[in-house]
Amino acid sequence: MTTARDIVIGRVRDALALAPAGETPVPRAYRTGRTLPDEERLALFTDRLLDYKAQVHPCTADRTAEVIAEVLRERGAERIGVPPGLDTGWLAAYEGEVRQDSADIPAPRLDDLDGVVTASAVSCAETGTIFLDGSPDQGRRALSLVPDLHVCVVDLSAVEVGVPEAVARLVPERPTTLISGPSATSDIELERVEGVHGPRTLAVVIRTDV
């Protein structure tokens, strides 16, 4: 008896048999090497983040802990999760409970957290996109998806102008998550609903002198 799976796989094999042999060259003539002065790059990145309804908190590196604590306090976050490699100094001013994440913790348990604090790998000013690559200071994907609040620390030196420039700084072998504002979707009547597929609130702490 032929199953639907057999039919689908058969069609894939037929298509592959008809495909031309060898690799098809892919044009790579992207615009690259674009730069902007720090102030302009920060302004562009901030504009895009605000357009996505993210919160933006620029600060100098020596105020990182203070600003993070302020954000968490304003949101009433009493229990937060952090990836194992996060700089502990960033939480020196926070008075709540800090739980270090690990792969042994089931994803549903992360819903007990009021928020999460992570670092980031690189960002794109033109699209307002933050890239997480699973490094020890960013953690696994579930950690930044399940809690309702994500406080993400971005260094201005890691903010590139465009997507090609940002992607060039990534390690291809690492798992990459792209964040463009808090999680949001629209229903059939185009009513915006936030927090459906991830954090309802994204607070971006931009360290302007790093």
mmCIF file of C-alpha atoms in Angstrom:
data_model
loop_
_atom_site.group_PDB
_atom_site.id
_atom_site.type_symbol
_atom_site.label_atom_id
_atom_site.label_comp_id
_atom_site.label_asym_id
_atom_site.label_seq_id
_atom_site.Cartn_x
_atom_site.Cartn_y
_atom_site.Cartn_z
ATOM 1 C CA MET A 1 0.000 0.000 0.000
ATOM 2 C CA THR A 2 1.414 3.372 -1.049
ATOM 3 C CA THR A 3 1.453 5.941 1.730
ATOM 4 C CA ALA A 4 1.453 9.721 1.490
ATOM 5 C CA ARG A 5 5.069 9.629 2.681
ATOM 6 C CA ASP A 6 6.040 7.358 -0.221
ATOM 7 C CA ILE A 7 4.346 9.702 -2.694
ATOM 8 C CA VAL A 8 6.122 12.792 -1.344
ATOM 9 C CA ILE A 9 9.543 11.102 -1.260
ATOM 10 C CA GLY A 10 8.978 9.765 -4.766
ATOM 11 C CA ARG A 11 8.243 13.225 -6.092
ATOM 12 C CA VAL A 12 11.364 14.604 -4.420
ATOM 13 C CA ARG A 13 13.480 11.889 -6.048
ATOM 14 C CA ASP A 14 11.925 12.590 -9.436
ATOM 15 C CA ALA A 15 12.685 16.302 -9.073
ATOM 16 C CA LEU A 16 16.279 15.586 -8.078
ATOM 17 C CA ALA A 17 16.707 13.330 -11.097
ATOM 18 C CA LEU A 18 15.619 16.168 -13.403
ATOM 19 C CA ALA A 19 17.796 18.791 -11.724
ATOM 20 C CA PRO A 20 21.004 19.788 -13.519
ATOM 21 C CA ALA A 21 24.154 18.102 -12.259
ATOM 22 C CA GLY A 22 26.665 20.092 -10.237
ATOM 23 C CA GLU A 23 26.311 23.109 -8.035
ATOM 24 C CA THR A 24 24.459 26.229 -9.133
ATOM 25 C CA PRO A 25 26.472 29.391 -8.507
ATOM 26 C CA VAL A 26 24.787 31.839 -6.137
ATOM 27 C CA PRO A 27 25.465 35.560 -6.681
ATOM 28 C CA ARG A 28 27.184 37.095 -3.649
ATOM 29 C CA ALA A 29 27.411 40.706 -4.787
ATOM 30 C CA TYR A 30 26.054 42.086 -1.535
ATOM 31 C CA ARG A 31 26.782 45.596 -0.341
ATOM 32 C CA THR A 32 29.506 45.145 2.257
ATOM 33 C CA GLY A 33 31.949 47.195 4.233
ATOM 34 C CA ARG A 34 29.462 49.928 5.138
ATOM 35 C CA THR A 35 30.271 51.970 8.230
ATOM 36 C CA LEU A 36 28.773 54.869 10.158
ATOM 37 C CA PRO A 37 30.122 56.982 13.010
ATOM 38 C CA ASP A 38 29.174 55.662 16.454
ATOM 39 C CA GLU A 39 26.524 58.331 17.081
ATOM 40 C CA GLU A 40 24.779 57.720 13.756
ATOM 41 C CA ARG A 41 24.923 53.942 14.160
ATOM 42 C CA LEU A 42 23.477 54.212 17.657
ATOM 43 C CA ALA A 43 20.710 56.535 16.474
ATOM 44 C CA LEU A 44 19.759 54.226 13.595
ATOM 45 C CA PHE A 45 19.781 51.106 15.785
ATOM 46 C CA THR A 46 17.741 52.849 18.487
ATOM 47 C CA ASP A 47 15.184 54.084 15.951
ATOM 48 C CA ARG A 48 14.656 50.562 14.614
ATOM 49 C CA LEU A 49 14.385 49.033 18.085
ATOM 50 C CA LEU A 50 11.805 51.595 19.197
ATOM 51 C CA ASP A 51 9.848 51.015 15.996
ATOM 52 C CA TYR A 52 9.628 47.342 17.002
ATOM 53 C CA LYS A 53 8.346 48.468 20.449
ATOM 54 C CA ALA A 54 11.492 47.365 22.273
ATOM 55 C CA GLN A 55 12.774 49.342 25.255
ATOM 56 C CA VAL A 56 16.186 50.981 24.765
ATOM 57 C CA HIS A 57 18.567 51.871 27.586
ATOM 58 C CA PRO A 58 21.907 53.345 26.431
ATOM 59 C CA CYS A 59 24.605 53.538 29.077
ATOM 60 C CA THR A 60 28.348 53.445 29.614
ATOM 61 C CA ALA A 61 29.951 50.134 30.583
ATOM 62 C CA ASP A 62 30.485 51.182 34.196
ATOM 63 C CA ARG A 63 26.701 51.618 34.608
ATOM 64 C CA THR A 64 25.747 48.212 33.178
ATOM 65 C CA ALA A 65 24.802 46.672 36.532
ATOM 66 C CA GLU A 66 22.909 49.779 37.641
ATOM 67 C CA VAL A 67 20.836 49.999 34.462
ATOM 68 C CA ILE A 68 20.042 46.276 34.395
ATOM 69 C CA ALA A 69 18.889 46.449 38.027
ATOM 70 C CA GLU A 70 16.684 49.455 37.213
ATOM 71 C CA VAL A 71 15.048 47.646 34.294
ATOM 72 C CA LEU A 72 14.382 44.513 36.347
ATOM 73 C CA ARG A 73 13.046 46.534 39.281
ATOM 74 C CA GLU A 74 10.675 48.522 37.048
ATOM 75 C CA ARG A 75 9.293 45.269 35.643
ATOM 76 C CA GLY A 76 8.916 43.716 39.099
ATOM 77 C CA ALA A 77 11.254 40.848 38.209
ATOM 78 C CA GLU A 78 12.039 38.982 41.435
ATOM 79 C CA ARG A 79 13.453 35.802 39.838
ATOM 80 C CA ILE A 80 15.619 35.906 36.754
ATOM 81 C CA GLY A 81 17.501 33.326 34.715
ATOM 82 C CA VAL A 82 20.977 33.817 33.328
ATOM 83 C CA PRO A 83 23.191 31.767 31.001
ATOM 84 C CA PRO A 84 26.157 30.103 32.732
ATOM 85 C CA GLY A 85 28.752 32.386 31.119
ATOM 86 C CA LEU A 86 27.125 35.744 31.867
ATOM 87 C CA ASP A 87 29.353 38.332 33.543
ATOM 88 C CA THR A 88 28.240 38.156 37.196
ATOM 89 C CA GLY A 89 29.274 41.774 37.673
ATOM 90 C CA TRP A 90 26.315 42.810 35.530
ATOM 91 C CA LEU A 91 23.978 41.661 38.326
ATOM 92 C CA ALA A 92 25.862 43.251 41.230
ATOM 93 C CA ALA A 93 23.093 45.812 41.818
ATOM 94 C CA TYR A 94 20.187 43.363 41.437
ATOM 95 C CA GLU A 95 18.581 42.287 44.712
ATOM 96 C CA GLY A 96 16.347 39.475 43.457
ATOM 97 C CA GLU A 97 16.927 35.753 42.958
ATOM 98 C CA VAL A 98 19.304 34.679 40.181
ATOM 99 C CA ARG A 99 19.026 31.188 38.720
ATOM 100 C CA GLN A 100 21.742 29.882 36.417
ATOM 101 C CA ASP A 101 20.353 27.980 33.452
ATOM 102 C CA SER A 102 21.545 24.588 32.216
ATOM 103 C CA ALA A 103 20.493 22.044 29.619
ATOM 104 C CA ASP A 104 19.220 19.808 32.429
ATOM 105 C CA ILE A 105 16.417 22.232 33.279
ATOM 106 C CA PRO A 106 13.238 21.393 31.305
ATOM 107 C CA ALA A 107 12.030 24.287 29.157
ATOM 108 C CA PRO A 108 8.615 24.476 30.931
ATOM 109 C CA ARG A 109 10.445 25.212 34.199
ATOM 110 C CA LEU A 110 11.757 28.432 32.668
ATOM 111 C CA ASP A 111 8.227 29.795 32.855
ATOM 112 C CA ASP A 112 8.774 30.208 36.612
ATOM 113 C CA LEU A 113 11.201 33.050 35.856
ATOM 114 C CA ASP A 114 10.138 36.685 35.715
ATOM 115 C CA GLY A 115 12.809 37.448 33.165
ATOM 116 C CA VAL A 116 16.189 36.612 31.694
ATOM 117 C CA VAL A 117 19.391 38.587 31.178
ATOM 118 C CA THR A 118 21.755 37.687 28.323
ATOM 119 C CA ALA A 119 24.581 39.147 26.308
ATOM 120 C CA SER A 120 24.530 39.155 22.486
ATOM 121 C CA ALA A 121 26.856 38.273 19.620
ATOM 122 C CA VAL A 122 26.312 41.017 17.049
ATOM 123 C CA SER A 123 23.539 43.369 15.945
ATOM 124 C CA CYS A 124 22.370 45.094 12.765
ATOM 125 C CA ALA A 125 21.467 48.787 12.990
ATOM 126 C CA GLU A 126 19.652 48.918 9.653
ATOM 127 C CA THR A 127 17.115 46.259 10.641
ATOM 128 C CA GLY A 128 17.210 46.596 14.428
ATOM 129 C CA THR A 129 18.110 42.933 14.699
ATOM 130 C CA ILE A 130 20.060 41.314 17.540
ATOM 131 C CA PHE A 131 21.893 38.039 16.901
ATOM 132 C CA LEU A 132 22.379 35.447 19.652
ATOM 133 C CA ASP A 133 24.732 32.561 18.832
ATOM 134 C CA GLY A 134 24.411 30.274 21.840
ATOM 135 C CA SER A 135 27.702 31.370 23.401
ATOM 136 C CA PRO A 136 28.060 30.813 27.171
ATOM 137 C CA ASP A 137 26.981 34.382 27.935
ATOM 138 C CA GLN A 138 23.867 34.023 25.758
ATOM 139 C CA GLY A 139 22.713 30.510 26.587
ATOM 140 C CA ARG A 140 20.354 28.142 24.862
ATOM 141 C CA ARG A 141 17.476 29.315 22.708
ATOM 142 C CA ALA A 142 14.780 28.317 25.211
ATOM 143 C CA LEU A 143 16.196 30.663 27.828
ATOM 144 C CA SER A 144 15.543 33.731 25.682
ATOM 145 C CA LEU A 145 12.138 32.516 24.452
ATOM 146 C CA VAL A 146 10.181 31.258 27.475
ATOM 147 C CA PRO A 147 10.452 34.049 30.106
ATOM 148 C CA ASP A 148 8.178 37.052 29.522
ATOM 149 C CA LEU A 149 10.996 39.604 29.835
ATOM 150 C CA HIS A 150 14.328 39.539 28.016
ATOM 151 C CA VAL A 151 17.010 42.033 29.027
ATOM 152 C CA CYS A 152 19.673 41.865 26.329
ATOM 153 C CA VAL A 153 23.033 43.629 26.631
ATOM 154 C CA VAL A 154 24.485 44.924 23.364
ATOM 155 C CA ASP A 155 27.920 46.504 22.911
ATOM 156 C CA LEU A 156 27.861 49.343 20.393
ATOM 157 C CA SER A 157 31.143 48.050 18.951
ATOM 158 C CA ALA A 158 29.253 44.886 17.941
ATOM 159 C CA VAL A 159 26.530 46.803 16.076
ATOM 160 C CA GLU A 160 27.089 46.707 12.318
ATOM 161 C CA VAL A 161 25.332 48.891 9.751
ATOM 162 C CA GLY A 162 23.783 46.196 7.565
ATOM 163 C CA VAL A 163 22.934 42.505 7.467
ATOM 164 C CA PRO A 164 25.948 41.363 5.347
ATOM 165 C CA GLU A 165 28.343 43.101 7.748
ATOM 166 C CA ALA A 166 26.623 41.545 10.771
ATOM 167 C CA VAL A 167 26.464 38.034 9.305
ATOM 168 C CA ALA A 168 30.170 38.205 8.418
ATOM 169 C CA ARG A 169 30.944 38.427 12.148
ATOM 170 C CA LEU A 170 29.010 35.268 13.023
ATOM 171 C CA VAL A 171 30.484 31.794 13.420
ATOM 172 C CA PRO A 172 28.566 29.660 10.870
ATOM 173 C CA GLU A 173 28.734 26.524 13.021
ATOM 174 C CA ARG A 174 26.967 28.159 15.973
ATOM 175 C CA PRO A 175 23.157 28.104 16.370
ATOM 176 C CA THR A 176 21.892 31.599 15.632
ATOM 177 C CA THR A 177 18.726 33.289 16.898
ATOM 178 C CA LEU A 178 17.657 36.588 15.338
ATOM 179 C CA ILE A 179 15.631 38.989 17.482
ATOM 180 C CA SER A 180 13.837 42.002 16.030
ATOM 181 C CA GLY A 181 11.835 43.423 18.913
ATOM 182 C CA PRO A 182 9.586 41.563 21.368
ATOM 183 C CA SER A 183 7.598 38.580 20.136
ATOM 184 C CA ALA A 184 4.506 39.735 18.265
ATOM 185 C CA THR A 185 1.981 38.559 15.721
ATOM 186 C CA SER A 186 -1.337 39.751 14.277
ATOM 187 C CA ASP A 187 -4.688 38.015 14.226
ATOM 188 C CA ILE A 188 -6.998 37.833 11.220
ATOM 189 C CA GLU A 189 -8.176 41.395 11.869
ATOM 190 C CA LEU A 190 -4.563 42.633 12.069
ATOM 191 C CA GLU A 191 -4.756 43.249 15.808
ATOM 192 C CA ARG A 192 -1.207 43.112 17.207
ATOM 193 C CA VAL A 193 -0.694 40.488 19.916
ATOM 194 C CA GLU A 194 2.583 40.394 21.845
ATOM 195 C CA GLY A 195 4.248 37.554 23.727
ATOM 196 C CA VAL A 196 2.831 34.703 21.646
ATOM 197 C CA HIS A 197 6.069 33.090 20.485
ATOM 198 C CA GLY A 198 8.548 34.590 22.946
ATOM 199 C CA PRO A 199 9.116 37.452 25.391
ATOM 200 C CA ARG A 200 6.405 40.085 25.629
ATOM 201 C CA THR A 201 9.018 42.686 26.599
ATOM 202 C CA LEU A 202 12.485 43.192 25.126
ATOM 203 C CA ALA A 203 14.743 45.642 26.956
ATOM 204 C CA VAL A 204 18.005 46.398 25.170
ATOM 205 C CA VAL A 205 20.874 47.794 27.238
ATOM 206 C CA ILE A 206 23.320 49.362 24.774
ATOM 207 C CA ARG A 207 26.799 49.938 26.188
ATOM 208 C CA THR A 208 27.953 52.917 24.168
ATOM 209 C CA ASP A 209 31.649 52.853 25.081
ATOM 210 C CA VAL A 210 32.364 49.142 24.454
#
